[in-house]
CSV table of C-alpha atoms and ligand atoms in Angstrom, one decimal:
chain,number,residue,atom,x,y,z
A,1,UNK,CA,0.0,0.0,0.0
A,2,UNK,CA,1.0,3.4,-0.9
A,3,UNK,CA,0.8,6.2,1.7
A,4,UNK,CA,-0.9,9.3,1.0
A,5,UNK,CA,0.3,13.0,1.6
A,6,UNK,CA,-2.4,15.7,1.3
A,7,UNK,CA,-1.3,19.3,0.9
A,8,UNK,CA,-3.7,22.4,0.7
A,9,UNK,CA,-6.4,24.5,2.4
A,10,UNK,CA,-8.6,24.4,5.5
A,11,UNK,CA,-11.1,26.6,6.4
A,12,UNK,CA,-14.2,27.2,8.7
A,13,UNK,CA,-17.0,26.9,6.7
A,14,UNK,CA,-20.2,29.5,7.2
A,15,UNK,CA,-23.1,27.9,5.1
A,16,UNK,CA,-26.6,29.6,5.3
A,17,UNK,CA,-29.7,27.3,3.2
A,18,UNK,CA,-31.2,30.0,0.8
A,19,UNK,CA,-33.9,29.5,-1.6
A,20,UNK,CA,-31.8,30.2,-4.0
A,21,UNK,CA,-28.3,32.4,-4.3
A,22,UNK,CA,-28.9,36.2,-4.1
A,23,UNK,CA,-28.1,37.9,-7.2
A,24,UNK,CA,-25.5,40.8,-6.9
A,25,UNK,CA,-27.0,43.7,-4.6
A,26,UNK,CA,-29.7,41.3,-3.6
A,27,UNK,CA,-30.7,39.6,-0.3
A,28,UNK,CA,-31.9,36.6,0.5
A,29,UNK,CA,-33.5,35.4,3.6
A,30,UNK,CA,-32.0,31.8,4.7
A,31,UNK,CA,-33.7,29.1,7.0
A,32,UNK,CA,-30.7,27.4,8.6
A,33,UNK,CA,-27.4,27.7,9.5
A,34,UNK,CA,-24.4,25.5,9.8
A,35,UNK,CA,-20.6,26.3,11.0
A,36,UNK,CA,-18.8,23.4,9.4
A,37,UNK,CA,-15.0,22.4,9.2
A,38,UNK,CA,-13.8,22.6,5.6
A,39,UNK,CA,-11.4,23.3,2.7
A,40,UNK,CA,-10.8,21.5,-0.2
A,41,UNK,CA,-7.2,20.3,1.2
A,42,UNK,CA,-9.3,19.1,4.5
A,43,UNK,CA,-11.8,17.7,2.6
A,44,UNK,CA,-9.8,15.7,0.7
A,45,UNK,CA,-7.7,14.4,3.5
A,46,UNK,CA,-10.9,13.6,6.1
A,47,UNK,CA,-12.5,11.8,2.6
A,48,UNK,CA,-9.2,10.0,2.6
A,49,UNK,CA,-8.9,8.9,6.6
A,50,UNK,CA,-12.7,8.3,6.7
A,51,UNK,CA,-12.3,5.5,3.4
A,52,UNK,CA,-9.3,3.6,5.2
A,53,UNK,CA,-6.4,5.8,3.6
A,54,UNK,CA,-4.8,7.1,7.3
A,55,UNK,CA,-3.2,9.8,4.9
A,56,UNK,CA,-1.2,13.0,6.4
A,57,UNK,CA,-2.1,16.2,5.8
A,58,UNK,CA,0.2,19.6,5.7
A,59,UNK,CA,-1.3,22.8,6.2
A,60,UNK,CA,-1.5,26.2,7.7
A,61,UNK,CA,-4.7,27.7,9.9
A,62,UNK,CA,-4.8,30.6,12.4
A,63,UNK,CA,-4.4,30.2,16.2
A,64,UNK,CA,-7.7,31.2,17.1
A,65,UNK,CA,-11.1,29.3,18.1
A,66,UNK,CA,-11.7,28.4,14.3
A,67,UNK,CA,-8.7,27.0,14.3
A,68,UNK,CA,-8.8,25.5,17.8
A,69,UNK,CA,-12.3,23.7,16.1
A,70,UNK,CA,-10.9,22.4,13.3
A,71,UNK,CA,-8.2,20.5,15.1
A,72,UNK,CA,-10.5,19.2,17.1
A,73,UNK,CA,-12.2,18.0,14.3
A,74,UNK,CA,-9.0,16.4,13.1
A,75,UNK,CA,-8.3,14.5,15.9
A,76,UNK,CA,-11.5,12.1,15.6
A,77,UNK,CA,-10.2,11.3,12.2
A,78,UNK,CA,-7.9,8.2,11.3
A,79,UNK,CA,-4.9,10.8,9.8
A,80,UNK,CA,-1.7,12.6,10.5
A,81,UNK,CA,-2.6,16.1,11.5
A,82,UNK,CA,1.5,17.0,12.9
A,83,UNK,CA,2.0,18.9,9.6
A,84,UNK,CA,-0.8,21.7,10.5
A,85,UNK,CA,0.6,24.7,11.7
A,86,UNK,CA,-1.1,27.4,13.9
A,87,UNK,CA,0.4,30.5,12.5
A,88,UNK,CA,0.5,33.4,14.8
A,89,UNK,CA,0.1,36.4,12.5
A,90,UNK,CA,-3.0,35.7,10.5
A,91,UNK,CA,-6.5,33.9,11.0
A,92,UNK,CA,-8.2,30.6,9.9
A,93,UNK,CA,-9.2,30.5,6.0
A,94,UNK,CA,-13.4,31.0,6.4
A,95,UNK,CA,-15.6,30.0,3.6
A,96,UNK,CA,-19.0,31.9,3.2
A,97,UNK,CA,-21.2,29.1,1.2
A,98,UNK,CA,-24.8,29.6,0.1
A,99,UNK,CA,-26.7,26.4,-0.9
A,100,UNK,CA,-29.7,27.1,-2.8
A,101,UNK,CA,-32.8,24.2,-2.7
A,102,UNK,CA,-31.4,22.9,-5.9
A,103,UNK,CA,-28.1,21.7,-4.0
A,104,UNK,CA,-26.4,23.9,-5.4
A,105,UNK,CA,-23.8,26.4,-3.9
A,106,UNK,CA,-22.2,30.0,-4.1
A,107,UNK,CA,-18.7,30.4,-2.0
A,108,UNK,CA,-17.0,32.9,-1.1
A,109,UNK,CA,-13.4,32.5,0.4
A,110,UNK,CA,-11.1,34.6,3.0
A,111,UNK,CA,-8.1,32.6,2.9
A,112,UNK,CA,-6.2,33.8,6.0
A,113,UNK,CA,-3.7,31.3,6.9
A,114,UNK,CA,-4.1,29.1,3.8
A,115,UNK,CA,-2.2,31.9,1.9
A,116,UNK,CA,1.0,31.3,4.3
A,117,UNK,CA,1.7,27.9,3.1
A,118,UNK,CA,5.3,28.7,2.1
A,119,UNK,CA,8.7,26.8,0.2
A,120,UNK,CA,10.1,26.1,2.9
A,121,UNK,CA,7.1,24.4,4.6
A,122,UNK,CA,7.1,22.1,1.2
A,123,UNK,CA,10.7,21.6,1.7
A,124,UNK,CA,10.6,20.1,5.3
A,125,UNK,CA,7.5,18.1,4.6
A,126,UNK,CA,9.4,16.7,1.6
A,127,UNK,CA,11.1,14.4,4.1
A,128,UNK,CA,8.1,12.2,4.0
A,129,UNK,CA,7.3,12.0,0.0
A,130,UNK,CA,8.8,8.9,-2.0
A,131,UNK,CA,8.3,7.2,-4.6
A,132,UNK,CA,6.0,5.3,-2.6
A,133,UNK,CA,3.6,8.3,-2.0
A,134,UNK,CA,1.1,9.7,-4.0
A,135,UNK,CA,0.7,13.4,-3.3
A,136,UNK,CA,-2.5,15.3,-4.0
A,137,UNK,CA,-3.0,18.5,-4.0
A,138,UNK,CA,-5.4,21.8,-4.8
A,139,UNK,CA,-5.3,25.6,-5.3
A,140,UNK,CA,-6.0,26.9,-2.4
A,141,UNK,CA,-2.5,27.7,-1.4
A,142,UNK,CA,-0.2,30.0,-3.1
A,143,UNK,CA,0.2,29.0,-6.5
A,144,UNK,CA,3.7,29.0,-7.3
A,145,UNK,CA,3.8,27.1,-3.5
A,146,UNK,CA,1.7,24.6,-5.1
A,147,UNK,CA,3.8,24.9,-8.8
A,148,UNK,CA,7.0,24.1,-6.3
A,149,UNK,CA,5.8,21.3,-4.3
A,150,UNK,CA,4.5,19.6,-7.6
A,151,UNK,CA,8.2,19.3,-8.7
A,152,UNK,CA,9.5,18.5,-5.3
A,153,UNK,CA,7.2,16.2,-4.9
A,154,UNK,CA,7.7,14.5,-8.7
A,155,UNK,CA,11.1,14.8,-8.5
A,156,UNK,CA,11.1,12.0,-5.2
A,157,UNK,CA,9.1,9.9,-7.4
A,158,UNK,CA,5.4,9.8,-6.1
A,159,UNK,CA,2.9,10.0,-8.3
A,160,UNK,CA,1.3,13.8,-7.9
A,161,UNK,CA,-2.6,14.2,-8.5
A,162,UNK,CA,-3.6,17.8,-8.7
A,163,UNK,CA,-7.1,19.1,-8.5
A,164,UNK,CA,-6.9,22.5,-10.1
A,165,UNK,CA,-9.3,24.2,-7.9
A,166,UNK,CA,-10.5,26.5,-7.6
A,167,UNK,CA,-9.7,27.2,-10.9
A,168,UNK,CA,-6.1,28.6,-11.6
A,169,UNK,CA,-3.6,28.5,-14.5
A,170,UNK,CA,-0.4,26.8,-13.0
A,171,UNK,CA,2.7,27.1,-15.7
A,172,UNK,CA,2.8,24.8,-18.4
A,173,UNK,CA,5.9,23.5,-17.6
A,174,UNK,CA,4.7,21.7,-15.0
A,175,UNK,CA,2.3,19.3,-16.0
A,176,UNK,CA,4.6,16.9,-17.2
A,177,UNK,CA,4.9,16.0,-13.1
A,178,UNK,CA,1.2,15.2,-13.0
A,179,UNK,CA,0.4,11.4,-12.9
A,180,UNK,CA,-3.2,12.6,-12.7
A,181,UNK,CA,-5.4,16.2,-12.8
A,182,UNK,CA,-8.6,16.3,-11.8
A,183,UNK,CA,-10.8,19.3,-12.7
A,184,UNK,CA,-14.3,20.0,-12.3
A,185,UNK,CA,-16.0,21.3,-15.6
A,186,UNK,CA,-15.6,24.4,-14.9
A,187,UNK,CA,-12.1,24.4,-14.2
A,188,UNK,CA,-11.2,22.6,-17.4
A,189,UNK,CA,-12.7,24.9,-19.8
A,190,UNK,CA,-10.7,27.6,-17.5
A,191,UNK,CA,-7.6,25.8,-18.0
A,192,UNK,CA,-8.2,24.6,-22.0
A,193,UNK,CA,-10.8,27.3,-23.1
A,194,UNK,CA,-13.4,24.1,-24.6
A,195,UNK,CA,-16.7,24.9,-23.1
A,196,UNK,CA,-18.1,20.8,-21.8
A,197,UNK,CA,-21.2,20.7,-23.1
A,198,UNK,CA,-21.1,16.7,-23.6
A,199,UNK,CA,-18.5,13.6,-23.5
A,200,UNK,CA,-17.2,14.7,-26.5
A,201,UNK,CA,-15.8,18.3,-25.5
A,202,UNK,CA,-14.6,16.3,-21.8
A,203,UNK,CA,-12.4,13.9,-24.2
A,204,UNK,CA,-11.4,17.0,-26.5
A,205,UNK,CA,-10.5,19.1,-23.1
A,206,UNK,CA,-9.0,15.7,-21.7
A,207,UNK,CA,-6.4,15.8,-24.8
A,208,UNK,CA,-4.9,19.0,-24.4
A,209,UNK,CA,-4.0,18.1,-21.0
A,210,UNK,CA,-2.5,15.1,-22.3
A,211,UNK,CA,-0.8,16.8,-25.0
A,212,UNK,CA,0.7,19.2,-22.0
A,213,UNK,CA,2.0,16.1,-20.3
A,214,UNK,CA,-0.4,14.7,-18.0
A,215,UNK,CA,-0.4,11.1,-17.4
A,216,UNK,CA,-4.4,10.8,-16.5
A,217,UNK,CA,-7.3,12.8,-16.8
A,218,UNK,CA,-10.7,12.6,-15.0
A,219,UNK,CA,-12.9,15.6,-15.2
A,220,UNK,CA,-15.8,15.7,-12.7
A,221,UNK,CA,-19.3,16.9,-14.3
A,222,UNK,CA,-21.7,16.8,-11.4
A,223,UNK,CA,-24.3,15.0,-11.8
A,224,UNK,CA,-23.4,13.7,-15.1
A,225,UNK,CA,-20.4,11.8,-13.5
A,226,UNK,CA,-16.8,12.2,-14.8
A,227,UNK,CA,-14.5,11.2,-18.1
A,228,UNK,CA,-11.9,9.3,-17.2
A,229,UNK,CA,-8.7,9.5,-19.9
A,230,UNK,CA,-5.5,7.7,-20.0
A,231,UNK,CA,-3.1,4.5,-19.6
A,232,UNK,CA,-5.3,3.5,-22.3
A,233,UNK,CA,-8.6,4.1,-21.2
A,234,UNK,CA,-11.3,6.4,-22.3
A,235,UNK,CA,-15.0,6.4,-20.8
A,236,UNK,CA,-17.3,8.4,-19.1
A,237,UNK,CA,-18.6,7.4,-15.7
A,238,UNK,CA,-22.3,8.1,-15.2
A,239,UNK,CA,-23.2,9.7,-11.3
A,240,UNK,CA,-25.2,7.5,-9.2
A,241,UNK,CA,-28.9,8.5,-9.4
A,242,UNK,CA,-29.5,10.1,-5.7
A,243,UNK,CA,-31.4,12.8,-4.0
A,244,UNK,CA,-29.0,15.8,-3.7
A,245,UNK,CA,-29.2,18.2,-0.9
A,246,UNK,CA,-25.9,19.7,-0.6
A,247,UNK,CA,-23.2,19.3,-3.3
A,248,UNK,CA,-20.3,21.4,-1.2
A,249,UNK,CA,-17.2,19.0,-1.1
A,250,UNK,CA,-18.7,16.6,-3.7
A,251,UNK,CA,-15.5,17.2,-5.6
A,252,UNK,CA,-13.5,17.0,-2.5
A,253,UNK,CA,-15.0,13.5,-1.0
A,254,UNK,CA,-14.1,12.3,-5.2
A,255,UNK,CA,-10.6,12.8,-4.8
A,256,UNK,CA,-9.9,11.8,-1.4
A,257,UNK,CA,-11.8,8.5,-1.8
A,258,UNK,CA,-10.2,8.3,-5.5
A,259,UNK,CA,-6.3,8.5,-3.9
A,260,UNK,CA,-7.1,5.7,-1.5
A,261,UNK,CA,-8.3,3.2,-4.4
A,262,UNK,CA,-5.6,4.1,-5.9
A,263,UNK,CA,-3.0,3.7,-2.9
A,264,UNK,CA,-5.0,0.4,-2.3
A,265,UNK,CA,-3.7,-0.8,-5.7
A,266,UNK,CA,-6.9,-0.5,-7.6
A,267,UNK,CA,-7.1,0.6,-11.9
A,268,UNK,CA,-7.9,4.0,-12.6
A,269,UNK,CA,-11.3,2.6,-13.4
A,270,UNK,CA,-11.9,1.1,-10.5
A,271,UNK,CA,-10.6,3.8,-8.6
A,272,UNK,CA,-13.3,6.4,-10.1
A,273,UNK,CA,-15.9,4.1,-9.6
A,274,UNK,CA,-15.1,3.7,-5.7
A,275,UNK,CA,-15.0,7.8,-5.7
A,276,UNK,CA,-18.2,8.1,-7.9
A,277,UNK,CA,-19.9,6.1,-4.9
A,278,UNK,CA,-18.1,7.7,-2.3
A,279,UNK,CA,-19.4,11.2,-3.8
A,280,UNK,CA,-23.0,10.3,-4.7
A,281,UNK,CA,-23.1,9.5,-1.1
A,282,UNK,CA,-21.8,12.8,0.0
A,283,UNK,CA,-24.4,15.0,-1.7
A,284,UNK,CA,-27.2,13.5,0.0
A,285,UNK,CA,-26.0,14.8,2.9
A,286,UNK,CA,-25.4,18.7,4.0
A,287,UNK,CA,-21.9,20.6,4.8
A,288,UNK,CA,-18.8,19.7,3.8
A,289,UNK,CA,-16.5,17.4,6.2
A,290,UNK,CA,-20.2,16.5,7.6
A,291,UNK,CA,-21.0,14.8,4.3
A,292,UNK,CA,-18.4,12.4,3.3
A,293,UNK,CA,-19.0,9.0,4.3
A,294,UNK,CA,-16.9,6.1,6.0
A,295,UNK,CA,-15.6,3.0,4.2
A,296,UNK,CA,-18.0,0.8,5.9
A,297,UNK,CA,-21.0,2.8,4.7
A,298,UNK,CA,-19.4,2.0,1.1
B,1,LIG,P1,-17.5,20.9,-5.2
B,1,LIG,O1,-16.7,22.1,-5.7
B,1,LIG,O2,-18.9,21.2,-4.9
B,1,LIG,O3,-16.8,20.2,-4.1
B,1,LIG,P2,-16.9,19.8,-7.8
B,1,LIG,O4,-17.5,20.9,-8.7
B,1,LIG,O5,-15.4,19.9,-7.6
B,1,LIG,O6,-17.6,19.8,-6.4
B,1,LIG,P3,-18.4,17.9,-9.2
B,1,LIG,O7,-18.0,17.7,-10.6
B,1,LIG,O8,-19.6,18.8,-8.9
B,1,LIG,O9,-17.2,18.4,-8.3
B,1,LIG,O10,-18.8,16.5,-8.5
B,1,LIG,C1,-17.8,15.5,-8.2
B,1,LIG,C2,-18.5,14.2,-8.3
B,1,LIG,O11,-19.5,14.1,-7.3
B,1,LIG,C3,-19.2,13.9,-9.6
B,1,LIG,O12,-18.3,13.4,-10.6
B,1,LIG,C4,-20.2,12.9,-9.2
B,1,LIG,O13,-19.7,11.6,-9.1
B,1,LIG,C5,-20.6,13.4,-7.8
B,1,LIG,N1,-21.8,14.3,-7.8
B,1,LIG,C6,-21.8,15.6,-7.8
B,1,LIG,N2,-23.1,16.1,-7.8
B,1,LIG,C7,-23.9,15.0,-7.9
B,1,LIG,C8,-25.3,14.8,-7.9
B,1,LIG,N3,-26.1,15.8,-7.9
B,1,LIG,N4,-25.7,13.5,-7.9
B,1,LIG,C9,-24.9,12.5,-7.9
B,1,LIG,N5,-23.6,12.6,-7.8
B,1,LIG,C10,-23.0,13.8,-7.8
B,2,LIG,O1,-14.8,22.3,-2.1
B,2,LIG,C1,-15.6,22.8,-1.1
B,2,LIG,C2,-14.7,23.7,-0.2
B,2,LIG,O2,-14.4,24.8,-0.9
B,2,LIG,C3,-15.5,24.2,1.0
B,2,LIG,O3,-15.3,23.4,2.1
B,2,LIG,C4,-14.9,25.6,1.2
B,2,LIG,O4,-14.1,25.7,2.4
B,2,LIG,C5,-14.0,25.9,0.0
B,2,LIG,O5,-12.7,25.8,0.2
């Protein structure tokens, strides 16, 4: 078995149930509120410790009572936490999230501490990577942090899975490092410019990140499911047919539950299909870290 590094954000998510998301200048009375820990870095790692894949997780919050909360929150999980520093000067990342009654969501981010994940942080947790690891990571951090500890990370030999959110444009130069990338629609036609519109336009967009280097491409499409693209593979994965209350995280829960197939030996295939379950189950559910499910409830 592989072992599994997570690098990126966490936050203290704020999420108020609207109707539907206020339009600019508008507002919108809610009926509940929730104060959930999340991030897509968290996310990712608490999908990852919750489906069996006691990953570690590096990151940076605030030394304050969000903070205080989400290590808390942390230590009821299965995962290596000793890689998430307090810093002194600047607070926890807070997420403002609206979820319409369509499951749908607006988010806005302050990202406070997430913004001093730094070089040398990557450098010391480099100790740790090998070819042995496979490191995933998101945009929530510093970009050119993220661009460095892409190559770092390459360079030791694990394989590096990158979820380009939220959407960013990281220098071509480095996707040659990138056994996988992992967009969402949205974030692909960012990166490529093809506007997804059906499987077609996901294997087109899939292509050019090929063409840049990537070894394997799965791009996310909500409730359409994902294309899946590379070591000789091209399909599209339908979504499980559910009730969806909350989609925050969807993506998140995907590519934490994704990494530990794939730590676990499983095909690519196989591996989206265990995070296509894993993520159906997620949306039924509300909040981000509150929605992703354990293995046993696989
Ligand atoms: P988020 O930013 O909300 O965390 P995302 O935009 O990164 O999510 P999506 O493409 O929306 O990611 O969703 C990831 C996966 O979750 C999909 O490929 C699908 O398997 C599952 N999923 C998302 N929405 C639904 C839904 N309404 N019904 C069933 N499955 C869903
Ligand atoms: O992907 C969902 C996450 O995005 C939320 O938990 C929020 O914190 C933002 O980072």
């Amino acid at each position: 078995m592989h072992r599994i590094i997570v690098l990126g954000s966490a936050n203290m998510d704020l999420t108020v149930t609207v109707p539907r998301i206020p339009k600019p200048g508008e507002t919108v009375s809610g009926n509940g509120f929730r104060t959930v820990p999340g991030g897509k870095g968290a996310n990712q790692a608490v999908a990852a410790a919750r489906l069996g894949g006691r990953p570690m997780f590096a990151a940076r919050i605030g030394n304050d009572l969000f903070g205080e909360n989400i290590l808390k929150a942390f230590a009821k999980e299965e995962m290596d936490y000793s890689f998430v520093r307090q810093d002194p000067e600047i607070p926890t990342g807070v997420a403002l999230i609206s979820v319409d009654s369509h499951a749908e969501n607006a988010i806005s981010v302050a990202p406070g501490a997430n913004k001093k994940v730094s070089m040398s942080d990557i450098d010391e947790l480099m100790q740790f990577v090998s070819k042995d690891t496979y490191f995933l990571l998101q945009l929530e951090i510093p970009l050119e942090v993220a661009e460095y500890a892409i190559k770092c990370a390459s360079s030791k030999g694990a394989k590096v899975i990158l979820n380009p959110a939220p959407a960013a444009m990281i220098d071509d130069s480095y996707y040659k490092y990138l056994f996988l990338i992992t967009p969402n629609e949205h974030e692909c036609e960012f990166i490529t410019g093809v506007h997804i519109e059906n499987g077609e336009d996901a294997l087109e967009a899939a292509g050019i990140f090929i063409k840049k280097g990537v070894e394997n491409v799965i791009i996310t499409c909500g409730s359409k499911g994902s294309v899946v693209c590379g070591s000789g593979i091209s399909s599209i994965v339908p979504a499980l047919d559910v009730e969806a209350v909350d989609t925050t995280g969807a993506g998140d829960t995907f590519n934490g539950a994704l990494v530990v197939a794939l730590s676990e030996g499983g095909s690519l295939m196989d591996s989206v299909l265990f995070a296509t379950r894993a993520s159906s189950i997620s949306v039924t559910r509300h909040g981000a870290q509150t929605s992703i499910p354990m293995r046993n409830e696989m």
